[in-house]
Amino acid sequence: MQELYAQRALPLNEFNALRSSSQVDMPQFQGAAQSNAANTDVAGNYWNAFDANMAKYNAQQQQQNGIMGGMFGLGSAAITAAPFFSDERLKENIEPIGEIPGGGMAYEYNYRGDSPDNRHAGVMAQELEQTQPDAVIEHPSGYKMVDYAKVLAKAMEARHGA
């Protein structure tokens, strides 16, 4: 309808412009409806990426603190007083990180099938069985578990000379 009106009014508009030395009026059309699409949240994306990287960094720092703190990270395991799977057949990328007072070695490793970045610290059940058999338990699955509370108690005893 607007288009037909514009076609009809154009010759009259041009005639009036020539007669009165004024500008030709442009036909007026209704504007298109405004879009309500939200802008891309670029700053939010940057902050989300920053938060994810910071969480990853904090997790790595926490892991490092766990390895270095206490008795090579064994202190936190002793608090729970529950045996943990520590069978060397379940571990890979095993690296010695130090000697435990009272005998034995502490290792850093990751469990098979787990991410190589997800490192843990502890002992090897088969090795500990030679020096402290009361701290090693065999699970019904056949894998060996270690009661880290007993390992820590012996290490503290050896360290303090009791």
Coordinates of C-alpha atoms in Angstrom, one line a residue:
M1 CA 0.0 0.0 0.0
Q2 CA 2.8 2.4 0.9
E3 CA 4.5 1.6 -2.4
L4 CA 1.5 2.5 -4.4
Y5 CA 1.1 5.8 -2.5
A6 CA 4.7 6.6 -3.2
Q7 CA 4.3 6.0 -7.0
R8 CA 1.2 8.2 -7.0
A9 CA 2.7 11.0 -4.9
L10 CA 6.1 11.2 -6.7
P11 CA 5.0 13.2 -9.7
L12 CA 3.0 15.6 -7.5
N13 CA 5.9 16.0 -5.1
E14 CA 8.3 16.8 -8.0
F15 CA 5.9 19.3 -9.5
N16 CA 5.6 21.1 -6.1
A17 CA 9.4 21.1 -5.7
L18 CA 9.8 22.8 -9.1
R19 CA 7.0 25.3 -8.4
S20 CA 8.2 26.4 -4.9
S21 CA 12.0 25.9 -5.3
S22 CA 12.0 23.4 -2.4
Q23 CA 13.6 20.0 -2.0
V24 CA 11.8 16.9 -3.3
D25 CA 10.4 15.1 -0.3
M26 CA 11.3 11.5 0.0
P27 CA 8.5 9.1 0.6
Q28 CA 8.2 8.0 4.2
F29 CA 8.1 4.3 5.0
Q30 CA 7.7 2.6 8.3
G31 CA 10.9 1.3 9.7
A32 CA 11.6 -2.4 10.0
A33 CA 11.1 -4.0 13.4
Q34 CA 14.2 -3.9 15.6
S35 CA 16.0 -7.1 16.3
N36 CA 16.3 -8.1 20.0
A37 CA 19.4 -10.3 19.6
A38 CA 21.8 -10.0 22.5
N39 CA 25.4 -9.0 21.9
T40 CA 28.1 -11.6 22.2
D41 CA 29.5 -11.6 25.7
V42 CA 33.2 -11.4 24.8
A43 CA 34.3 -10.2 28.2
G44 CA 32.4 -13.0 29.8
N45 CA 34.1 -15.5 27.6
Y46 CA 37.5 -14.1 28.6
W47 CA 36.6 -14.2 32.3
N48 CA 35.3 -17.8 32.0
A49 CA 38.6 -18.9 30.3
F50 CA 40.6 -17.0 33.0
D51 CA 38.6 -18.7 35.7
A52 CA 39.1 -22.2 34.1
N53 CA 42.9 -21.5 33.8
M54 CA 43.1 -20.3 37.4
A55 CA 41.2 -23.3 38.7
K56 CA 43.6 -25.6 36.8
Y57 CA 46.6 -23.7 38.2
N58 CA 45.2 -23.9 41.7
A59 CA 44.7 -27.6 41.3
Q60 CA 48.3 -28.0 40.2
Q61 CA 49.5 -25.9 43.1
Q62 CA 47.4 -27.9 45.5
Q63 CA 48.8 -31.1 44.1
Q64 CA 52.4 -29.8 44.5
N65 CA 51.7 -28.7 48.0
G66 CA 50.3 -32.1 48.8
I67 CA 53.4 -33.8 47.5
M68 CA 55.8 -31.5 49.3
G69 CA 53.8 -31.0 52.5
G70 CA 53.9 -33.3 55.5
M71 CA 55.4 -36.7 55.0
F72 CA 55.4 -36.6 51.1
G73 CA 51.6 -36.2 51.1
L74 CA 51.0 -39.1 53.5
G75 CA 49.7 -36.9 56.3
S76 CA 46.3 -36.3 54.6
A77 CA 45.9 -40.1 53.9
A78 CA 46.5 -40.9 57.6
I79 CA 43.6 -38.6 58.6
T80 CA 41.1 -40.7 56.8
A81 CA 42.5 -43.9 58.2
A82 CA 41.2 -45.9 55.3
P83 CA 43.4 -48.2 53.2
F84 CA 44.1 -47.0 49.6
F85 CA 44.9 -49.1 46.6
S86 CA 48.7 -48.9 46.3
D87 CA 49.4 -51.9 44.1
E88 CA 52.2 -51.2 41.7
R89 CA 50.3 -53.1 39.0
L90 CA 47.7 -50.2 39.1
K91 CA 50.3 -47.5 38.6
E92 CA 52.4 -46.1 35.8
N93 CA 55.0 -43.3 35.2
I94 CA 56.5 -44.2 38.6
E95 CA 59.3 -41.9 39.9
P96 CA 61.0 -42.1 43.3
I97 CA 60.7 -38.8 45.2
G98 CA 62.4 -39.6 48.5
E99 CA 63.0 -41.9 51.3
I100 CA 60.5 -42.3 54.2
P101 CA 61.9 -42.3 57.7
G102 CA 61.6 -45.9 59.0
G103 CA 62.4 -47.5 55.7
G104 CA 60.9 -47.5 52.2
M105 CA 60.6 -45.1 49.4
A106 CA 58.0 -42.5 48.4
Y107 CA 57.0 -42.3 44.8
E108 CA 55.1 -40.0 42.4
Y109 CA 52.9 -41.8 39.9
N110 CA 49.6 -41.8 38.1
Y111 CA 47.1 -44.6 38.0
R112 CA 46.7 -46.6 34.8
G113 CA 44.1 -45.1 32.5
D114 CA 44.2 -41.8 34.4
S115 CA 45.6 -38.5 32.9
P116 CA 49.4 -38.3 33.1
D117 CA 48.9 -34.8 34.6
N118 CA 46.9 -36.3 37.5
R119 CA 49.9 -37.3 39.7
H120 CA 49.8 -38.9 43.1
A121 CA 52.4 -39.6 45.8
G122 CA 52.7 -42.7 48.0
V123 CA 54.4 -46.0 48.4
M124 CA 54.3 -49.3 46.5
A125 CA 52.4 -52.0 48.4
Q126 CA 54.7 -54.8 47.2
E127 CA 57.8 -52.9 48.5
L128 CA 56.2 -51.9 51.8
E129 CA 55.1 -55.5 52.4
Q130 CA 58.8 -56.4 52.8
T131 CA 59.4 -54.0 55.7
Q132 CA 55.9 -53.3 57.2
P133 CA 53.5 -56.2 56.3
D134 CA 50.9 -55.1 58.9
A135 CA 50.3 -51.9 56.8
V136 CA 49.5 -53.9 53.6
I137 CA 46.0 -55.5 53.0
E138 CA 45.0 -57.6 50.1
H139 CA 41.7 -56.6 48.5
P140 CA 39.3 -59.4 47.3
S141 CA 40.2 -58.3 43.8
G142 CA 43.8 -59.5 44.4
Y143 CA 45.2 -55.9 44.4
K144 CA 47.1 -54.7 47.4
M145 CA 46.1 -51.8 49.6
V146 CA 48.1 -49.7 52.1
D147 CA 46.9 -48.4 55.4
Y148 CA 48.8 -45.0 55.3
A149 CA 48.0 -44.3 58.9
K150 CA 50.3 -47.2 59.9
V151 CA 52.9 -46.0 57.5
L152 CA 52.8 -42.5 58.8
A153 CA 52.9 -43.7 62.5
K154 CA 56.0 -45.7 61.8
A155 CA 57.6 -42.8 59.9
M156 CA 56.9 -40.4 62.8
E157 CA 58.2 -43.0 65.3
A158 CA 61.4 -43.3 63.3
R159 CA 61.8 -39.6 62.9
H160 CA 61.4 -38.8 66.6
G161 CA 63.5 -41.7 67.7
A162 CA 60.8 -43.3 69.8

